[in-house]
PDB file of C-alpha atoms in Angstrom:
ATOM      1  CA  MET A1202      18.019 -10.151  -1.967  1.00  0.00           C
ATOM      2  CA  THR A1203      19.320  -6.993  -2.164  1.00  0.00           C
ATOM      3  CA  ASP A1204      21.763  -5.532  -0.314  1.00  0.00           C
ATOM      4  CA  ALA A1205      19.649  -2.520   1.320  1.00  0.00           C
ATOM      5  CA  ALA A1206      15.802  -4.839   1.283  1.00  0.00           C
ATOM      6  CA  CYS A1207      19.226  -7.523   3.459  1.00  0.00           C
ATOM      7  CA  ARG A1208      19.914  -5.051   6.085  1.00  0.00           C
ATOM      8  CA  ILE A1209      16.809  -3.070   7.014  1.00  0.00           C
ATOM      9  CA  LEU A1210      15.730  -7.510   8.085  1.00  0.00           C
ATOM     10  CA  GLU A1211      18.056  -7.964   9.527  1.00  0.00           C
ATOM     11  CA  ASP A1212      19.406  -4.894  11.363  1.00  0.00           C
ATOM     12  CA  THR A1213      16.337  -4.177  12.396  1.00  0.00           C
ATOM     13  CA  ASP A1214      15.496  -4.561  16.713  1.00  0.00           C
ATOM     14  CA  TRP A1215      12.394  -6.398  15.442  1.00  0.00           C
ATOM     15  CA  SER A1216      11.801  -8.129  19.464  1.00  0.00           C
ATOM     16  CA  GLY A1217      10.214  -3.975  20.481  1.00  0.00           C
ATOM     17  CA  LEU A1218       7.895  -4.136  17.608  1.00  0.00           C
ATOM     18  CA  GLU A1219       3.903  -5.945  17.662  1.00  0.00           C
ATOM     19  CA  HIS A1220       1.958  -7.260  14.912  1.00  0.00           C
ATOM     20  CA  ALA A1221      -1.366  -7.827  15.732  1.00  0.00           C
ATOM     21  CA  TYR A1222      -1.160 -10.714  17.527  1.00  0.00           C
ATOM     22  CA  GLY A1223       1.663 -10.176  19.916  1.00  0.00           C
ATOM     23  CA  PRO A1224       5.612 -10.194  19.747  1.00  0.00           C
ATOM     24  CA  ALA A1225       7.201  -9.560  16.541  1.00  0.00           C
ATOM     25  CA  CYS A1226      10.274 -11.531  17.300  1.00  0.00           C
ATOM     26  CA  PRO A1227      11.308 -13.360  15.698  1.00  0.00           C
ATOM     27  CA  GLU A1228       8.620 -14.646  13.597  1.00  0.00           C
ATOM     28  CA  THR A1229       8.898 -11.592  11.399  1.00  0.00           C
ATOM     29  CA  PRO A1230      11.541 -10.647   9.521  1.00  0.00           C
ATOM     30  CA  THR A1231      11.806 -14.921   9.817  1.00  0.00           C
ATOM     31  CA  THR A1232       8.836 -15.127   7.517  1.00  0.00           C
ATOM     32  CA  LEU A1233       9.323 -11.617   5.987  1.00  0.00           C
ATOM     33  CA  ALA A1234      12.397 -13.685   4.236  1.00  0.00           C
ATOM     34  CA  GLY A1235      10.340 -16.315   3.389  1.00  0.00           C
ATOM     35  CA  LEU A1236       9.214 -13.297   0.186  1.00  0.00           C
ATOM     36  CA  VAL A1237      12.201 -14.514  -1.766  1.00  0.00           C
ATOM     37  CA  SER A1238      12.362 -18.475  -1.037  1.00  0.00           C
ATOM     38  CA  GLY A1239      10.968 -18.881  -4.735  1.00  0.00           C
ATOM     39  CA  GLU A1240       8.838 -21.798  -2.532  1.00  0.00           C
ATOM     40  CA  PRO A1241       4.949 -21.052  -2.995  1.00  0.00           C
ATOM     41  CA  ASP A1242       3.963 -21.558   0.634  1.00  0.00           C
ATOM     42  CA  ALA A1243       6.778 -19.613   2.249  1.00  0.00           C
ATOM     43  CA  VAL A1244       5.549 -16.205  -0.275  1.00  0.00           C
ATOM     44  CA  ARG A1245       2.050 -16.783   0.464  1.00  0.00           C
ATOM     45  CA  ILE A1246       2.497 -17.510   4.222  1.00  0.00           C
ATOM     46  CA  ALA A1247       4.579 -13.871   3.344  1.00  0.00           C
ATOM     47  CA  LEU A1248       1.847 -12.565   1.811  1.00  0.00           C
ATOM     48  CA  ASN A1249      -0.722 -13.365   4.670  1.00  0.00           C
ATOM     49  CA  HIS A1250       1.422 -12.494   7.135  1.00  0.00           C
ATOM     50  CA  LEU A1251       1.650  -9.768   5.320  1.00  0.00           C
ATOM     51  CA  SER A1252      -2.435  -8.484   5.303  1.00  0.00           C
ATOM     52  CA  ASP A1253      -3.648 -10.640   8.508  1.00  0.00           C
ATOM     53  CA  GLU A1254      -0.628  -9.282  11.520  1.00  0.00           C
ATOM     54  CA  LEU A1255       0.237  -5.751  10.231  1.00  0.00           C
ATOM     55  CA  ILE A1256      -2.491  -4.336   8.532  1.00  0.00           C
ATOM     56  CA  HIS A1257      -5.427  -5.620  10.242  1.00  0.00           C
ATOM     57  CA  GLN A1258      -8.446  -4.550  10.144  1.00  0.00           C
ATOM     58  CA  THR A1259      -7.644  -1.110   8.875  1.00  0.00           C
ATOM     59  CA  THR A1260      -4.681  -0.979  11.877  1.00  0.00           C
ATOM     60  CA  LEU A1261      -1.181  -0.405  11.612  1.00  0.00           C
ATOM     61  CA  PHE A1262       1.225  -1.876  14.149  1.00  0.00           C
ATOM     62  CA  SER A1263       4.497  -0.066  15.228  1.00  0.00           C
ATOM     63  CA  ALA A1264       6.164  -3.722  12.765  1.00  0.00           C
ATOM     64  CA  THR A1265       4.551  -2.410  10.125  1.00  0.00           C
ATOM     65  CA  VAL A1266       7.127   0.806   9.791  1.00  0.00           C
ATOM     66  CA  PRO A1267      10.203  -2.049   8.975  1.00  0.00           C
ATOM     67  CA  ALA A1268       8.445  -4.497   6.617  1.00  0.00           C
ATOM     68  CA  ALA A1269       6.748  -1.445   4.604  1.00  0.00           C
ATOM     69  CA  LEU A1270       9.845  -0.313   4.286  1.00  0.00           C
ATOM     70  CA  TYR A1271      11.530  -3.174   3.763  1.00  0.00           C
ATOM     71  CA  VAL A1272       8.752  -4.623   1.233  1.00  0.00           C
ATOM     72  CA  ALA A1273       9.495  -1.475  -0.653  1.00  0.00           C
ATOM     73  CA  ALA A1274      13.010  -1.483  -1.311  1.00  0.00           C
ATOM     74  CA  LEU A1275      12.148  -6.010  -2.852  1.00  0.00           C
ATOM     75  CA  VAL A1276       9.654  -3.536  -5.149  1.00  0.00           C
ATOM     76  CA  SER A1277      12.229  -1.227  -6.143  1.00  0.00           C
ATOM     77  CA  ASP A1278      15.290  -2.275  -6.622  1.00  0.00           C
ATOM     78  CA  PRO A1279      15.949  -4.061 -10.089  1.00  0.00           C
ATOM     79  CA  GLU A1280      18.763  -6.827  -8.748  1.00  0.00           C
ATOM     80  CA  CYS A1281      16.479  -8.394  -6.435  1.00  0.00           C
ATOM     81  CA  ARG A1282      13.216  -8.140  -9.476  1.00  0.00           C
ATOM     82  CA  GLU A1283      14.727 -11.922  -9.891  1.00  0.00           C
ATOM     83  CA  SER A1284      14.191 -12.773  -6.552  1.00  0.00           C
ATOM     84  CA  VAL A1285      10.700 -11.796  -6.380  1.00  0.00           C
ATOM     85  CA  THR A1286       9.590 -13.014  -9.576  1.00  0.00           C
ATOM     86  CA  PRO A1287       9.392 -16.733  -9.170  1.00  0.00           C
ATOM     87  CA  GLY A1288       8.931 -18.777 -11.973  1.00  0.00           C
ATOM     88  CA  TRP A1289       6.300 -20.829 -10.920  1.00  0.00           C
ATOM     89  CA  GLU A1290       3.639 -17.355 -10.400  1.00  0.00           C
ATOM     90  CA  THR A1291       3.777 -16.794 -15.112  1.00  0.00           C
ATOM     91  CA  GLY A1292       0.891 -16.242 -15.875  1.00  0.00           C
ATOM     92  CA  ARG A1293      -0.889 -14.770 -12.224  1.00  0.00           C
ATOM     93  CA  TYR A1294      -1.166 -11.691 -10.653  1.00  0.00           C
ATOM     94  CA  PRO A1295       2.860 -10.913 -10.292  1.00  0.00           C
ATOM     95  CA  LEU A1296       4.129 -10.691  -6.857  1.00  0.00           C
ATOM     96  CA  ARG A1297       5.841  -7.472  -6.908  1.00  0.00           C
ATOM     97  CA  ALA A1298       1.838  -6.373  -7.898  1.00  0.00           C
ATOM     98  CA  LYS A1299       0.536  -7.683  -4.872  1.00  0.00           C
ATOM     99  CA  LEU A1300       3.363  -6.370  -2.836  1.00  0.00           C
ATOM    100  CA  LEU A1301       2.896  -2.644  -4.237  1.00  0.00           C
ATOM    101  CA  ASP A1302      -0.945  -3.251  -3.111  1.00  0.00           C
ATOM    102  CA  TRP A1303      -0.282  -4.169   0.449  1.00  0.00           C
ATOM    103  CA  LEU A1304       1.775  -0.390   0.238  1.00  0.00           C
ATOM    104  CA  GLU A1305      -1.131   1.191  -1.351  1.00  0.00           C
ATOM    105  CA  ALA A1306      -3.243  -0.245   0.795  1.00  0.00           C
ATOM    106  CA  ILE A1307      -0.826   0.840   3.717  1.00  0.00           C
ATOM    107  CA  ALA A1308      -0.825   4.126   2.622  1.00  0.00           C
ATOM    108  CA  TYR A1309      -4.514   5.021   2.020  1.00  0.00           C
ATOM    109  CA  GLU A1310      -4.680   3.972   5.742  1.00  0.00           C
ATOM    110  CA  ILE A1311      -2.397   6.321   6.977  1.00  0.00           C
ATOM    111  CA  SER A1312      -3.365   8.882   4.282  1.00  0.00           C
ATOM    112  CA  ASP A1313      -4.094  12.879   5.181  1.00  0.00           C
ATOM    113  CA  SER A1314      -7.268  11.758   3.645  1.00  0.00           C
ATOM    114  CA  LYS A1315      -7.905   8.924   6.133  1.00  0.00           C
ATOM    115  CA  VAL A1316      -7.921  11.305   8.777  1.00  0.00           C
ATOM    116  CA  GLU A1317     -10.461  13.537   7.462  1.00  0.00           C
ATOM    117  CA  VAL A1318     -12.534  10.255   7.395  1.00  0.00           C
ATOM    118  CA  TYR A1319     -12.026   9.219  11.054  1.00  0.00           C
ATOM    119  CA  ARG A1320     -11.823  13.049  11.936  1.00  0.00           C
ATOM    120  CA  SER A1321     -16.121  12.891  10.094  1.00  0.00           C
ATOM    121  CA  TRP A1322     -16.808   9.815  11.795  1.00  0.00           C
ATOM    122  CA  GLY A1323     -16.786  12.039  15.511  1.00  0.00           C
ATOM    123  CA  PHE A1324     -12.742  11.250  16.162  1.00  0.00           C
ATOM    124  CA  SER A1325     -10.151  13.238  17.101  1.00  0.00           C
ATOM    125  CA  GLU A1326      -6.844  13.157  15.502  1.00  0.00           C
ATOM    126  CA  ALA A1327      -4.723  12.158  18.550  1.00  0.00           C
ATOM    127  CA  GLU A1328      -7.495   8.975  17.987  1.00  0.00           C
ATOM    128  CA  ALA A1329      -6.626   8.989  14.417  1.00  0.00           C
ATOM    129  CA  LEU A1330      -2.999   9.222  14.127  1.00  0.00           C
ATOM    130  CA  LEU A1331      -3.132   6.192  17.309  1.00  0.00           C
ATOM    131  CA  LEU A1332      -4.138   3.526  14.374  1.00  0.00           C
ATOM    132  CA  TYR A1333      -0.393   4.343  12.173  1.00  0.00           C
ATOM    133  CA  PRO A1334       2.200   4.690  15.384  1.00  0.00           C
ATOM    134  CA  GLY A1335       4.654   6.428  13.484  1.00  0.00           C
ATOM    135  CA  VAL A1336       4.055   4.864   9.949  1.00  0.00           C
ATOM    136  CA  ARG A1337       2.851   8.276   8.634  1.00  0.00           C
ATOM    137  CA  GLN A1338       6.431   9.765   9.267  1.00  0.00           C
ATOM    138  CA  ILE A1339       8.000   6.881   6.672  1.00  0.00           C
ATOM    139  CA  ARG A1340       5.521   8.058   3.174  1.00  0.00           C
ATOM    140  CA  PRO A1341       8.596  10.602   2.500  1.00  0.00           C
ATOM    141  CA  THR A1342      11.073   7.247   2.401  1.00  0.00           C
ATOM    142  CA  LEU A1343       8.571   4.943   0.750  1.00  0.00           C
ATOM    143  CA  PHE A1344       7.938   7.170  -2.253  1.00  0.00           C
ATOM    144  CA  PRO A1345      10.764   6.869  -3.889  1.00  0.00           C
ATOM    145  CA  TYR A1346      10.732   3.554  -4.470  1.00  0.00           C
ATOM    146  CA  VAL A1347       7.640   2.809  -5.320  1.00  0.00           C
ATOM    147  CA  VAL A1348       8.803   5.603  -8.589  1.00  0.00           C
ATOM    148  CA  ASN A1349      10.932   3.210  -9.283  1.00  0.00           C
ATOM    149  CA  CYS A1350       8.453   1.206  -9.924  1.00  0.00           C
ATOM    150  CA  LEU A1351       6.612   3.716 -11.992  1.00  0.00           C
ATOM    151  CA  ASP A1352       7.666   2.562 -15.412  1.00  0.00           C
ATOM    152  CA  ASP A1353       8.084  -1.092 -15.364  1.00  0.00           C
ATOM    153  CA  PRO A1354       7.154  -3.142 -17.794  1.00  0.00           C
ATOM    154  CA  ASP A1355       4.997  -5.590 -16.790  1.00  0.00           C
ATOM    155  CA  LEU A1356       1.077  -3.895 -16.887  1.00  0.00           C
ATOM    156  CA  ARG A1357      -0.243  -4.564 -13.611  1.00  0.00           C
ATOM    157  CA  VAL A1358       3.038  -3.999 -11.820  1.00  0.00           C
ATOM    158  CA  ARG A1359       3.562  -0.352 -13.211  1.00  0.00           C
ATOM    159  CA  ARG A1360      -0.579   0.150 -12.388  1.00  0.00           C
ATOM    160  CA  ALA A1361       0.614  -0.888  -8.545  1.00  0.00           C
ATOM    161  CA  ALA A1362       2.536   1.208  -8.422  1.00  0.00           C
ATOM    162  CA  VAL A1363       1.181   4.410 -10.394  1.00  0.00           C
ATOM    163  CA  ARG A1364      -1.991   3.381  -7.143  1.00  0.00           C
ATOM    164  CA  ALA A1365       0.666   2.737  -4.125  1.00  0.00           C
ATOM    165  CA  ALA A1366       2.289   6.389  -5.796  1.00  0.00           C
ATOM    166  CA  VAL A1367      -0.921   7.841  -6.208  1.00  0.00           C
ATOM    167  CA  ARG A1368      -1.725   7.143  -2.022  1.00  0.00           C
ATOM    168  CA  LEU A1369       1.466   8.004  -1.213  1.00  0.00           C
ATOM    169  CA  ALA A1370       1.106  12.181  -2.399  1.00  0.00           C
ATOM    170  CA  ASP A1371      -2.420  12.461  -0.968  1.00  0.00           C
ATOM    171  CA  CYS A1372       0.615  13.490   1.412  1.00  0.00           C
ATOM    172  CA  SER A1373       1.584  16.918   1.822  1.00  0.00           C
ATOM    173  CA  ASP A1374       4.644  16.858   1.952  1.00  0.00           C
ATOM    174  CA  LEU A1375       4.801  15.042  -1.546  1.00  0.00           C
ATOM    175  CA  ALA A1376       2.278  17.469  -3.225  1.00  0.00           C
ATOM    176  CA  SER A1377       4.940  18.732  -5.715  1.00  0.00           C
ATOM    177  CA  HIS A1378       5.050  14.956  -7.075  1.00  0.00           C
ATOM    178  CA  ARG A1379       1.332  14.429  -8.670  1.00  0.00           C
ATOM    179  CA  GLU A1380       2.156  16.389 -11.996  1.00  0.00           C
ATOM    180  CA  LEU A1381       4.373  14.880 -12.415  1.00  0.00           C
ATOM    181  CA  LEU A1382       1.654  11.592 -11.495  1.00  0.00           C
ATOM    182  CA  ALA A1383      -1.040  12.996 -13.610  1.00  0.00           C
ATOM    183  CA  PRO A1384      -0.532  11.319 -16.651  1.00  0.00           C
ATOM    184  CA  LEU A1385       0.113   7.940 -15.690  1.00  0.00           C
ATOM    185  CA  VAL A1386      -3.159   8.092 -13.948  1.00  0.00           C
ATOM    186  CA  ARG A1387      -4.891   9.154 -17.150  1.00  0.00           C
ATOM    187  CA  ASP A1388      -2.619   7.001 -19.449  1.00  0.00           C
ATOM    188  CA  VAL A1389      -2.040   3.828 -16.359  1.00  0.00           C
ATOM    189  CA  LEU A1390      -6.036   4.095 -13.978  1.00  0.00           C
ATOM    190  CA  VAL A1391      -8.450   6.242 -16.506  1.00  0.00           C
ATOM    191  CA  VAL A1392      -8.099   3.531 -18.554  1.00  0.00           C
ATOM    192  CA  SER A1393      -7.892   0.318 -16.618  1.00  0.00           C
ATOM    193  CA  ALA A1394     -10.759  -2.620 -16.799  1.00  0.00           C
ATOM    194  CA  GLU A1395     -11.124  -2.675 -13.462  1.00  0.00           C
ATOM    195  CA  GLU A1396     -13.913   0.577 -11.876  1.00  0.00           C
ATOM    196  CA  GLU A1397     -11.656  -0.101  -8.907  1.00  0.00           C
ATOM    197  CA  HIS A1398      -9.164   1.846 -10.663  1.00  0.00           C
ATOM    198  CA  ARG A1399     -10.859   4.534 -12.674  1.00  0.00           C
ATOM    199  CA  ARG A1400     -12.529   5.841  -9.621  1.00  0.00           C
ATOM    200  CA  LEU A1401      -8.889   5.820  -7.742  1.00  0.00           C
ATOM    201  CA  ALA A1402      -8.208   8.017 -10.520  1.00  0.00           C
ATOM    202  CA  ILE A1403     -11.847   9.798 -10.505  1.00  0.00           C
ATOM    203  CA  ASN A1404     -11.221  11.288  -7.449  1.00  0.00           C
ATOM    204  CA  THR A1405      -7.368  11.382  -7.165  1.00  0.00           C
ATOM    205  CA  LEU A1406      -7.387  13.818 -10.437  1.00  0.00           C
ATOM    206  CA  GLU A1407     -10.601  16.177  -9.130  1.00  0.00           C
ATOM    207  CA  ALA A1408      -8.704  16.388  -6.044  1.00  0.00           C
ATOM    208  CA  TRP A1409      -5.997  18.069  -7.593  1.00  0.00           C
ATOM    209  CA  GLY A1410      -7.713  20.488  -9.775  1.00  0.00           C
ATOM    210  CA  GLU A1411      -8.435  18.967 -13.021  1.00  0.00           C
ATOM    211  CA  ASP A1412     -11.742  19.018 -14.300  1.00  0.00           C
ATOM    212  CA  VAL A1413     -13.141  15.186 -15.095  1.00  0.00           C
ATOM    213  CA  GLU A1414     -17.390  15.144 -15.580  1.00  0.00           C
ATOM    214  CA  PRO A1415     -15.535  13.637 -18.819  1.00  0.00           C
ATOM    215  CA  LEU A1416     -14.616  10.724 -16.517  1.00  0.00           C
ATOM    216  CA  ARG A1417     -17.725  10.892 -14.686  1.00  0.00           C
ATOM    217  CA  SER A1418     -19.437   8.141 -16.877  1.00  0.00           C
ATOM    218  CA  SER A1419     -17.002   5.236 -16.294  1.00  0.00           C
ATOM    219  CA  VAL A1420     -17.598   5.060 -12.753  1.00  0.00           C
ATOM    220  CA  THR A1421     -21.551   4.019 -11.083  1.00  0.00           C
ATOM    221  CA  PRO A1422     -21.614   6.577  -8.075  1.00  0.00           C
ATOM    222  CA  ILE A1423     -21.325   5.160  -4.440  1.00  0.00           C
ATOM    223  CA  PRO A1424     -22.282   6.770  -1.075  1.00  0.00           C
ATOM    224  CA  PRO A1425     -20.153   7.659   1.113  1.00  0.00           C
ATOM    225  CA  ALA A1426     -18.868   5.580   4.136  1.00  0.00           C
ATOM    226  CA  VAL A1427     -20.297   5.162   7.044  1.00  0.00           C
ATOM    227  CA  PRO A1428     -18.775   3.581   9.692  1.00  0.00           C
ATOM    228  CA  GLU A1429     -20.546  -0.343  10.700  1.00  0.00           C
ATOM    229  CA  ARG A1430     -19.775   0.280  13.982  1.00  0.00           C
ATOM    230  CA  ALA A1431     -19.128   2.979  16.447  1.00  0.00           C
ATOM    231  CA  PRO A1432     -16.770   4.350  17.393  1.00  0.00           C
ATOM    232  CA  GLU A1433     -14.029   2.121  15.640  1.00  0.00           C
ATOM    233  CA  GLY A1434     -14.965   2.625  12.580  1.00  0.00           C
ATOM    234  CA  PRO A1435     -15.450   0.197   9.601  1.00  0.00           C
ATOM    235  CA  PHE A1436     -12.570  -2.345   8.879  1.00  0.00           C
ATOM    236  CA  ASP A1437     -11.666  -3.269   5.986  1.00  0.00           C
ATOM    237  CA  GLU A1438     -11.245  -6.214   3.874  1.00  0.00           C
ATOM    238  CA  PRO A1439      -7.798  -7.358   3.415  1.00  0.00           C
ATOM    239  CA  PRO A1440      -5.658  -6.396  -0.046  1.00  0.00           C
ATOM    240  CA  PHE A1441      -5.074 -10.280  -0.457  1.00  0.00           C
TER     241      PHE A1441
END
């Protein structure tokens, strides 16, 4: 484990933090350490903890903040690449891509666009912000970690990094980086076999003022999102 990741895990005061089902200490730091254990069961439990307890039905928690910083540090540092590339995952979707997918899910929930969605459903901005306490403030910190993965030799990791970076760049403080990301969106996401990736690319490029009309034929139109229950809003599927 890298020094940066280790410090986040060890120096965080987890005793005052919570996840979806209660206190984060000692469960969260102990469980997340399993990501670098190389043991399939420990990695699986850690991934489930990220997707079930640290983001739950679109809601984030106080323990999500250091968890996101820890995950970002793990995936971005070349020194820890081996520890989050277990030998048993050969041929499977890479663990590093799964962790970037989780960061993308976090980034989407804290995006300015998501706040607007909640406001369109009748939530006040203050009510929407309560769903992710403290996490929005770390977007500028997470972004450089994700950028470090944009040139990864594994296309699956690179594609996951582009998606996470795009979600983070929704933040107005990171808008200056969109010019850097736009070519990657076209080169990595527009050409993806996954329609979800192509749709994200088109929506992103359009929001950034680019001409996307020639790309629209590659995606199936979908109706606007509607809350499943009022006033809570819809429940998203977990990323794993």
